[in-house]
Amino acid sequence: MLDQLTLDDFKNHHGKSFTIEGRGGSVEMTLLDARLSPFPSVFPNRRRAFALLFVAPKDPPLGNEMYNIRHPAKTVLEGVY
């Protein structure tokens, strides 16, 4: 499913809460920004890369691991790095 997501899946969710789930439990976070990459895709028929910026509480700290993210309209996005 991750390979099918586009900026359009997030652009109307600024300021909305998402839940990130990892080994240490779950944390609520808020989407601050969603923007297209300034670089074109090197593969002709692939979606354009995009970045998401979230704000989350300082505690618990989130380490480098794979997380599941609960999206308000897309249910669960599994295996987000």
PDB file of N, CA and C in Angstrom:
ATOM      1  N   MET A   1       0.814  -1.195   0.000  1.00  0.00           N
ATOM      2  CA  MET A   1       0.000   0.000   0.000  1.00  0.00           C
ATOM      3  C   MET A   1       0.863   1.266   0.000  1.00  0.00           C
ATOM      4  N   LEU A   2       1.995   1.252   0.676  1.00  0.00           N
ATOM      5  CA  LEU A   2       2.830   2.450   0.743  1.00  0.00           C
ATOM      6  C   LEU A   2       3.257   2.933  -0.635  1.00  0.00           C
ATOM      7  N   ASP A   3       3.512   1.999  -1.537  1.00  0.00           N
ATOM      8  CA  ASP A   3       3.962   2.389  -2.871  1.00  0.00           C
ATOM      9  C   ASP A   3       2.868   3.046  -3.702  1.00  0.00           C
ATOM     10  N   GLN A   4       1.628   3.013  -3.215  1.00  0.00           N
ATOM     11  CA  GLN A   4       0.515   3.610  -3.937  1.00  0.00           C
ATOM     12  C   GLN A   4       0.096   4.969  -3.368  1.00  0.00           C
ATOM     13  N   LEU A   5       0.667   5.354  -2.242  1.00  0.00           N
ATOM     14  CA  LEU A   5       0.302   6.630  -1.634  1.00  0.00           C
ATOM     15  C   LEU A   5       0.912   7.791  -2.404  1.00  0.00           C
ATOM     16  N   THR A   6       0.188   8.891  -2.430  1.00  0.00           N
ATOM     17  CA  THR A   6       0.669  10.102  -3.075  1.00  0.00           C
ATOM     18  C   THR A   6       0.450  11.276  -2.127  1.00  0.00           C
ATOM     19  N   LEU A   7       0.944  12.414  -2.525  1.00  0.00           N
ATOM     20  CA  LEU A   7       0.729  13.627  -1.749  1.00  0.00           C
ATOM     21  C   LEU A   7      -0.765  13.887  -1.546  1.00  0.00           C
ATOM     22  N   ASP A   8      -1.579  13.565  -2.535  1.00  0.00           N
ATOM     23  CA  ASP A   8      -3.025  13.787  -2.436  1.00  0.00           C
ATOM     24  C   ASP A   8      -3.654  13.041  -1.255  1.00  0.00           C
ATOM     25  N   ASP A   9      -3.044  11.943  -0.833  1.00  0.00           N
ATOM     26  CA  ASP A   9      -3.564  11.191   0.307  1.00  0.00           C
ATOM     27  C   ASP A   9      -3.369  11.929   1.623  1.00  0.00           C
ATOM     28  N   PHE A  10      -2.534  12.959   1.639  1.00  0.00           N
ATOM     29  CA  PHE A  10      -2.216  13.669   2.876  1.00  0.00           C
ATOM     30  C   PHE A  10      -2.517  15.160   2.844  1.00  0.00           C
ATOM     31  N   LYS A  11      -2.617  15.757   1.660  1.00  0.00           N
ATOM     32  CA  LYS A  11      -2.681  17.220   1.573  1.00  0.00           C
ATOM     33  C   LYS A  11      -3.885  17.833   2.277  1.00  0.00           C
ATOM     34  N   ASN A  12      -4.955  17.103   2.450  1.00  0.00           N
ATOM     35  CA  ASN A  12      -6.136  17.639   3.136  1.00  0.00           C
ATOM     36  C   ASN A  12      -6.193  17.259   4.610  1.00  0.00           C
ATOM     37  N   HIS A  13      -5.085  16.767   5.129  1.00  0.00           N
ATOM     38  CA  HIS A  13      -5.048  16.320   6.525  1.00  0.00           C
ATOM     39  C   HIS A  13      -4.115  17.156   7.397  1.00  0.00           C
ATOM     40  N   HIS A  14      -3.715  18.342   6.922  1.00  0.00           N
ATOM     41  CA  HIS A  14      -2.877  19.231   7.740  1.00  0.00           C
ATOM     42  C   HIS A  14      -3.584  19.525   9.057  1.00  0.00           C
ATOM     43  N   GLY A  15      -2.846  19.428  10.142  1.00  0.00           N
ATOM     44  CA  GLY A  15      -3.409  19.715  11.454  1.00  0.00           C
ATOM     45  C   GLY A  15      -4.201  18.572  12.062  1.00  0.00           C
ATOM     46  N   LYS A  16      -4.328  17.471  11.357  1.00  0.00           N
ATOM     47  CA  LYS A  16      -5.084  16.328  11.869  1.00  0.00           C
ATOM     48  C   LYS A  16      -4.166  15.367  12.620  1.00  0.00           C
ATOM     49  N   SER A  17      -4.772  14.631  13.531  1.00  0.00           N
ATOM     50  CA  SER A  17      -4.022  13.674  14.345  1.00  0.00           C
ATOM     51  C   SER A  17      -3.867  12.342  13.635  1.00  0.00           C
ATOM     52  N   PHE A  18      -2.695  11.781  13.808  1.00  0.00           N
ATOM     53  CA  PHE A  18      -2.366  10.440  13.346  1.00  0.00           C
ATOM     54  C   PHE A  18      -1.837   9.696  14.561  1.00  0.00           C
ATOM     55  N   THR A  19      -1.934   8.386  14.555  1.00  0.00           N
ATOM     56  CA  THR A  19      -1.373   7.578  15.638  1.00  0.00           C
ATOM     57  C   THR A  19      -0.241   6.752  15.067  1.00  0.00           C
ATOM     58  N   ILE A  20       0.908   6.838  15.712  1.00  0.00           N
ATOM     59  CA  ILE A  20       2.046   6.021  15.313  1.00  0.00           C
ATOM     60  C   ILE A  20       2.168   4.892  16.327  1.00  0.00           C
ATOM     61  N   GLU A  21       2.322   3.666  15.812  1.00  0.00           N
ATOM     62  CA  GLU A  21       2.383   2.480  16.668  1.00  0.00           C
ATOM     63  C   GLU A  21       3.711   1.773  16.446  1.00  0.00           C
ATOM     64  N   GLY A  22       4.417   1.552  17.529  1.00  0.00           N
ATOM     65  CA  GLY A  22       5.695   0.845  17.460  1.00  0.00           C
ATOM     66  C   GLY A  22       5.790  -0.167  18.583  1.00  0.00           C
ATOM     67  N   ARG A  23       6.977  -0.673  18.766  1.00  0.00           N
ATOM     68  CA  ARG A  23       7.189  -1.689  19.816  1.00  0.00           C
ATOM     69  C   ARG A  23       6.902  -1.145  21.207  1.00  0.00           C
ATOM     70  N   GLY A  24       7.125   0.164  21.408  1.00  0.00           N
ATOM     71  CA  GLY A  24       6.936   0.756  22.728  1.00  0.00           C
ATOM     72  C   GLY A  24       5.527   1.256  23.000  1.00  0.00           C
ATOM     73  N   GLY A  25       4.613   1.025  22.087  1.00  0.00           N
ATOM     74  CA  GLY A  25       3.243   1.498  22.277  1.00  0.00           C
ATOM     75  C   GLY A  25       2.836   2.447  21.164  1.00  0.00           C
ATOM     76  N   SER A  26       1.900   3.339  21.466  1.00  0.00           N
ATOM     77  CA  SER A  26       1.412   4.259  20.444  1.00  0.00           C
ATOM     78  C   SER A  26       1.527   5.705  20.917  1.00  0.00           C
ATOM     79  N   VAL A  27       1.667   6.620  19.941  1.00  0.00           N
ATOM     80  CA  VAL A  27       1.825   8.044  20.208  1.00  0.00           C
ATOM     81  C   VAL A  27       0.957   8.808  19.211  1.00  0.00           C
ATOM     82  N   GLU A  28       0.266   9.831  19.694  1.00  0.00           N
ATOM     83  CA  GLU A  28      -0.495  10.716  18.813  1.00  0.00           C
ATOM     84  C   GLU A  28       0.449  11.769  18.247  1.00  0.00           C
ATOM     85  N   MET A  29       0.313  12.059  16.966  1.00  0.00           N
ATOM     86  CA  MET A  29       1.105  13.107  16.345  1.00  0.00           C
ATOM     87  C   MET A  29       0.222  13.896  15.393  1.00  0.00           C
ATOM     88  N   THR A  30       0.669  15.092  15.031  1.00  0.00           N
ATOM     89  CA  THR A  30      -0.113  15.979  14.175  1.00  0.00           C
ATOM     90  C   THR A  30       0.664  16.251  12.896  1.00  0.00           C
ATOM     91  N   LEU A  31      -0.031  16.178  11.762  1.00  0.00           N
ATOM     92  CA  LEU A  31       0.605  16.459  10.489  1.00  0.00           C
ATOM     93  C   LEU A  31       0.749  17.962  10.304  1.00  0.00           C
ATOM     94  N   LEU A  32       1.997  18.433  10.214  1.00  0.00           N
ATOM     95  CA  LEU A  32       2.267  19.859  10.018  1.00  0.00           C
ATOM     96  C   LEU A  32       2.357  20.231   8.553  1.00  0.00           C
ATOM     97  N   ASP A  33       2.962  19.354   7.745  1.00  0.00           N
ATOM     98  CA  ASP A  33       3.172  19.700   6.348  1.00  0.00           C
ATOM     99  C   ASP A  33       3.308  18.441   5.509  1.00  0.00           C
ATOM    100  N   ALA A  34       2.885  18.556   4.269  1.00  0.00           N
ATOM    101  CA  ALA A  34       3.051  17.500   3.268  1.00  0.00           C
ATOM    102  C   ALA A  34       3.449  18.207   1.986  1.00  0.00           C
ATOM    103  N   ARG A  35       4.599  17.834   1.422  1.00  0.00           N
ATOM    104  CA  ARG A  35       5.060  18.535   0.219  1.00  0.00           C
ATOM    105  C   ARG A  35       5.753  17.586  -0.746  1.00  0.00           C
ATOM    106  N   LEU A  36       5.685  17.957  -2.021  1.00  0.00           N
ATOM    107  CA  LEU A  36       6.349  17.187  -3.062  1.00  0.00           C
ATOM    108  C   LEU A  36       7.854  17.383  -2.980  1.00  0.00           C
ATOM    109  N   SER A  37       8.569  16.361  -3.370  1.00  0.00           N
ATOM    110  CA  SER A  37      10.017  16.470  -3.478  1.00  0.00           C
ATOM    111  C   SER A  37      10.349  17.454  -4.598  1.00  0.00           C
ATOM    112  N   PRO A  38      11.391  18.238  -4.430  1.00  0.00           N
ATOM    113  CA  PRO A  38      11.790  19.139  -5.512  1.00  0.00           C
ATOM    114  C   PRO A  38      12.486  18.404  -6.659  1.00  0.00           C
ATOM    115  N   PHE A  39      12.753  17.134  -6.472  1.00  0.00           N
ATOM    116  CA  PHE A  39      13.463  16.347  -7.476  1.00  0.00           C
ATOM    117  C   PHE A  39      12.496  15.448  -8.242  1.00  0.00           C
ATOM    118  N   PRO A  40      12.604  15.394  -9.557  1.00  0.00           N
ATOM    119  CA  PRO A  40      11.732  14.510 -10.335  1.00  0.00           C
ATOM    120  C   PRO A  40      12.092  13.045 -10.099  1.00  0.00           C
ATOM    121  N   SER A  41      11.151  12.167 -10.335  1.00  0.00           N
ATOM    122  CA  SER A  41      11.400  10.735 -10.211  1.00  0.00           C
ATOM    123  C   SER A  41      12.359  10.294 -11.315  1.00  0.00           C
ATOM    124  N   VAL A  42      13.269   9.403 -10.983  1.00  0.00           N
ATOM    125  CA  VAL A  42      14.185   8.868 -11.997  1.00  0.00           C
ATOM    126  C   VAL A  42      13.523   7.754 -12.801  1.00  0.00           C
ATOM    127  N   PHE A  43      12.393   7.287 -12.325  1.00  0.00           N
ATOM    128  CA  PHE A  43      11.643   6.245 -13.020  1.00  0.00           C
ATOM    129  C   PHE A  43      10.411   6.881 -13.664  1.00  0.00           C
ATOM    130  N   PRO A  44      10.232   6.724 -14.961  1.00  0.00           N
ATOM    131  CA  PRO A  44       9.194   7.464 -15.681  1.00  0.00           C
ATOM    132  C   PRO A  44       7.749   7.227 -15.218  1.00  0.00           C
ATOM    133  N   ASN A  45       7.382   6.046 -14.831  1.00  0.00           N
ATOM    134  CA  ASN A  45       5.978   5.764 -14.504  1.00  0.00           C
ATOM    135  C   ASN A  45       5.723   5.598 -13.014  1.00  0.00           C
ATOM    136  N   ARG A  46       6.544   6.211 -12.198  1.00  0.00           N
ATOM    137  CA  ARG A  46       6.356   6.108 -10.748  1.00  0.00           C
ATOM    138  C   ARG A  46       5.837   7.416 -10.193  1.00  0.00           C
ATOM    139  N   ARG A  47       5.183   7.312  -9.076  1.00  0.00           N
ATOM    140  CA  ARG A  47       4.663   8.510  -8.427  1.00  0.00           C
ATOM    141  C   ARG A  47       5.816   9.405  -7.997  1.00  0.00           C
ATOM    142  N   ARG A  48       5.519  10.658  -7.831  1.00  0.00           N
ATOM    143  CA  ARG A  48       6.550  11.597  -7.395  1.00  0.00           C
ATOM    144  C   ARG A  48       6.735  11.471  -5.886  1.00  0.00           C
ATOM    145  N   ALA A  49       7.972  11.509  -5.449  1.00  0.00           N
ATOM    146  CA  ALA A  49       8.275  11.400  -4.020  1.00  0.00           C
ATOM    147  C   ALA A  49       7.715  12.610  -3.268  1.00  0.00           C
ATOM    148  N   PHE A  50       7.386  12.389  -2.008  1.00  0.00           N
ATOM    149  CA  PHE A  50       6.878  13.466  -1.163  1.00  0.00           C
ATOM    150  C   PHE A  50       7.366  13.254   0.254  1.00  0.00           C
ATOM    151  N   ALA A  51       7.294  14.306   1.045  1.00  0.00           N
ATOM    152  CA  ALA A  51       7.737  14.249   2.440  1.00  0.00           C
ATOM    153  C   ALA A  51       6.592  14.681   3.346  1.00  0.00           C
ATOM    154  N   LEU A  52       6.539  14.078   4.522  1.00  0.00           N
ATOM    155  CA  LEU A  52       5.555  14.426   5.550  1.00  0.00           C
ATOM    156  C   LEU A  52       6.293  14.904   6.785  1.00  0.00           C
ATOM    157  N   LEU A  53       5.798  15.955   7.397  1.00  0.00           N
ATOM    158  CA  LEU A  53       6.386  16.480   8.626  1.00  0.00           C
ATOM    159  C   LEU A  53       5.335  16.419   9.721  1.00  0.00           C
ATOM    160  N   PHE A  54       5.651  15.684  10.774  1.00  0.00           N
ATOM    161  CA  PHE A  54       4.754  15.523  11.911  1.00  0.00           C
ATOM    162  C   PHE A  54       5.371  16.153  13.145  1.00  0.00           C
ATOM    163  N   VAL A  55       4.542  16.538  14.083  1.00  0.00           N
ATOM    164  CA  VAL A  55       4.999  16.935  15.406  1.00  0.00           C
ATOM    165  C   VAL A  55       4.400  15.928  16.387  1.00  0.00           C
ATOM    166  N   ALA A  56       5.241  15.506  17.332  1.00  0.00           N
ATOM    167  CA  ALA A  56       4.820  14.508  18.318  1.00  0.00           C
ATOM    168  C   ALA A  56       5.365  14.922  19.680  1.00  0.00           C
ATOM    169  N   PRO A  57       4.795  14.386  20.746  1.00  0.00           N
ATOM    170  CA  PRO A  57       5.323  14.705  22.078  1.00  0.00           C
ATOM    171  C   PRO A  57       6.776  14.264  22.213  1.00  0.00           C
ATOM    172  N   LYS A  58       7.479  14.922  23.111  1.00  0.00           N
ATOM    173  CA  LYS A  58       8.888  14.592  23.341  1.00  0.00           C
ATOM    174  C   LYS A  58       9.038  13.200  23.957  1.00  0.00           C
ATOM    175  N   ASP A  59       8.102  12.826  24.767  1.00  0.00           N
ATOM    176  CA  ASP A  59       8.140  11.510  25.424  1.00  0.00           C
ATOM    177  C   ASP A  59       6.933  10.690  25.018  1.00  0.00           C
ATOM    178  N   PRO A  60       7.088   9.437  24.740  1.00  0.00           N
ATOM    179  CA  PRO A  60       8.337   8.687  24.695  1.00  0.00           C
ATOM    180  C   PRO A  60       9.110   9.020  23.428  1.00  0.00           C
ATOM    181  N   PRO A  61      10.453   8.954  23.499  1.00  0.00           N
ATOM    182  CA  PRO A  61      11.248   9.202  22.296  1.00  0.00           C
ATOM    183  C   PRO A  61      11.016   8.096  21.264  1.00  0.00           C
ATOM    184  N   LEU A  62      10.983   8.480  20.000  1.00  0.00           N
ATOM    185  CA  LEU A  62      10.776   7.511  18.924  1.00  0.00           C
ATOM    186  C   LEU A  62      12.119   7.229  18.267  1.00  0.00           C
ATOM    187  N   GLY A  63      12.524   5.983  18.282  1.00  0.00           N
ATOM    188  CA  GLY A  63      13.799   5.603  17.685  1.00  0.00           C
ATOM    189  C   GLY A  63      13.649   5.226  16.224  1.00  0.00           C
ATOM    190  N   ASN A  64      14.754   4.845  15.618  1.00  0.00           N
ATOM    191  CA  ASN A  64      14.738   4.370  14.234  1.00  0.00           C
ATOM    192  C   ASN A  64      14.232   2.943  14.208  1.00  0.00           C
ATOM    193  N   GLU A  65      13.035   2.778  13.774  1.00  0.00           N
ATOM    194  CA  GLU A  65      12.437   1.462  13.599  1.00  0.00           C
ATOM    195  C   GLU A  65      11.261   1.606  12.663  1.00  0.00           C
ATOM    196  N   MET A  66      10.650   0.516  12.317  1.00  0.00           N
ATOM    197  CA  MET A  66       9.465   0.571  11.465  1.00  0.00           C
ATOM    198  C   MET A  66       8.242   0.790  12.351  1.00  0.00           C
ATOM    199  N   TYR A  67       7.348   1.641  11.872  1.00  0.00           N
ATOM    200  CA  TYR A  67       6.138   1.967  12.606  1.00  0.00           C
ATOM    201  C   TYR A  67       4.920   1.751  11.725  1.00  0.00           C
ATOM    202  N   ASN A  68       3.795   1.577  12.372  1.00  0.00           N
ATOM    203  CA  ASN A  68       2.513   1.603  11.683  1.00  0.00           C
ATOM    204  C   ASN A  68       1.892   2.961  11.985  1.00  0.00           C
ATOM    205  N   ILE A  69       1.287   3.568  10.979  1.00  0.00           N
ATOM    206  CA  ILE A  69       0.648   4.863  11.161  1.00  0.00           C
ATOM    207  C   ILE A  69      -0.830   4.733  10.830  1.00  0.00           C
ATOM    208  N   ARG A  70      -1.664   5.165  11.754  1.00  0.00           N
ATOM    209  CA  ARG A  70      -3.104   5.177  11.503  1.00  0.00           C
ATOM    210  C   ARG A  70      -3.465   6.496  10.829  1.00  0.00           C
ATOM    211  N   HIS A  71      -3.904   6.385   9.588  1.00  0.00           N
ATOM    212  CA  HIS A  71      -4.279   7.530   8.753  1.00  0.00           C
ATOM    213  C   HIS A  71      -5.790   7.733   8.886  1.00  0.00           C
ATOM    214  N   PRO A  72      -6.261   8.978   9.003  1.00  0.00           N
ATOM    215  CA  PRO A  72      -7.694   9.222   9.203  1.00  0.00           C
ATOM    216  C   PRO A  72      -8.598   8.613   8.125  1.00  0.00           C
ATOM    217  N   ALA A  73      -8.114   8.490   6.890  1.00  0.00           N
ATOM    218  CA  ALA A  73      -8.964   7.975   5.825  1.00  0.00           C
ATOM    219  C   ALA A  73      -8.475   6.652   5.236  1.00  0.00           C
ATOM    220  N   LYS A  74      -7.234   6.284   5.480  1.00  0.00           N
ATOM    221  CA  LYS A  74      -6.644   5.108   4.837  1.00  0.00           C
ATOM    222  C   LYS A  74      -6.433   3.939   5.795  1.00  0.00           C
ATOM    223  N   THR A  75      -6.986   3.986   6.961  1.00  0.00           N
ATOM    224  CA  THR A  75      -6.799   2.983   8.007  1.00  0.00           C
ATOM    225  C   THR A  75      -5.336   2.927   8.430  1.00  0.00           C
ATOM    226  N   VAL A  76      -4.685   1.763   8.331  1.00  0.00           N
ATOM    227  CA  VAL A  76      -3.324   1.602   8.860  1.00  0.00           C
ATOM    228  C   VAL A  76      -2.311   1.510   7.718  1.00  0.00           C
ATOM    229  N   LEU A  77      -1.257   2.327   7.829  1.00  0.00           N
ATOM    230  CA  LEU A  77      -0.136   2.255   6.900  1.00  0.00           C
ATOM    231  C   LEU A  77       0.949   1.462   7.621  1.00  0.00           C
ATOM    232  N   GLU A  78       1.239   0.285   7.143  1.00  0.00           N
ATOM    233  CA  GLU A  78       2.163  -0.595   7.849  1.00  0.00           C
ATOM    234  C   GLU A  78       3.580  -0.460   7.335  1.00  0.00           C
ATOM    235  N   GLY A  79       4.527  -0.541   8.269  1.00  0.00           N
ATOM    236  CA  GLY A  79       5.934  -0.597   7.915  1.00  0.00           C
ATOM    237  C   GLY A  79       6.522   0.700   7.417  1.00  0.00           C
ATOM    238  N   VAL A  80       6.162   1.815   8.043  1.00  0.00           N
ATOM    239  CA  VAL A  80       6.721   3.105   7.665  1.00  0.00           C
ATOM    240  C   VAL A  80       8.012   3.323   8.424  1.00  0.00           C
ATOM    241  N   TYR A  81       9.026   3.735   7.737  1.00  0.00           N
ATOM    242  CA  TYR A  81      10.336   3.970   8.347  1.00  0.00           C
ATOM    243  C   TYR A  81      10.504   5.410   8.699  1.00  0.00           C
TER     244      TYR A  81
END
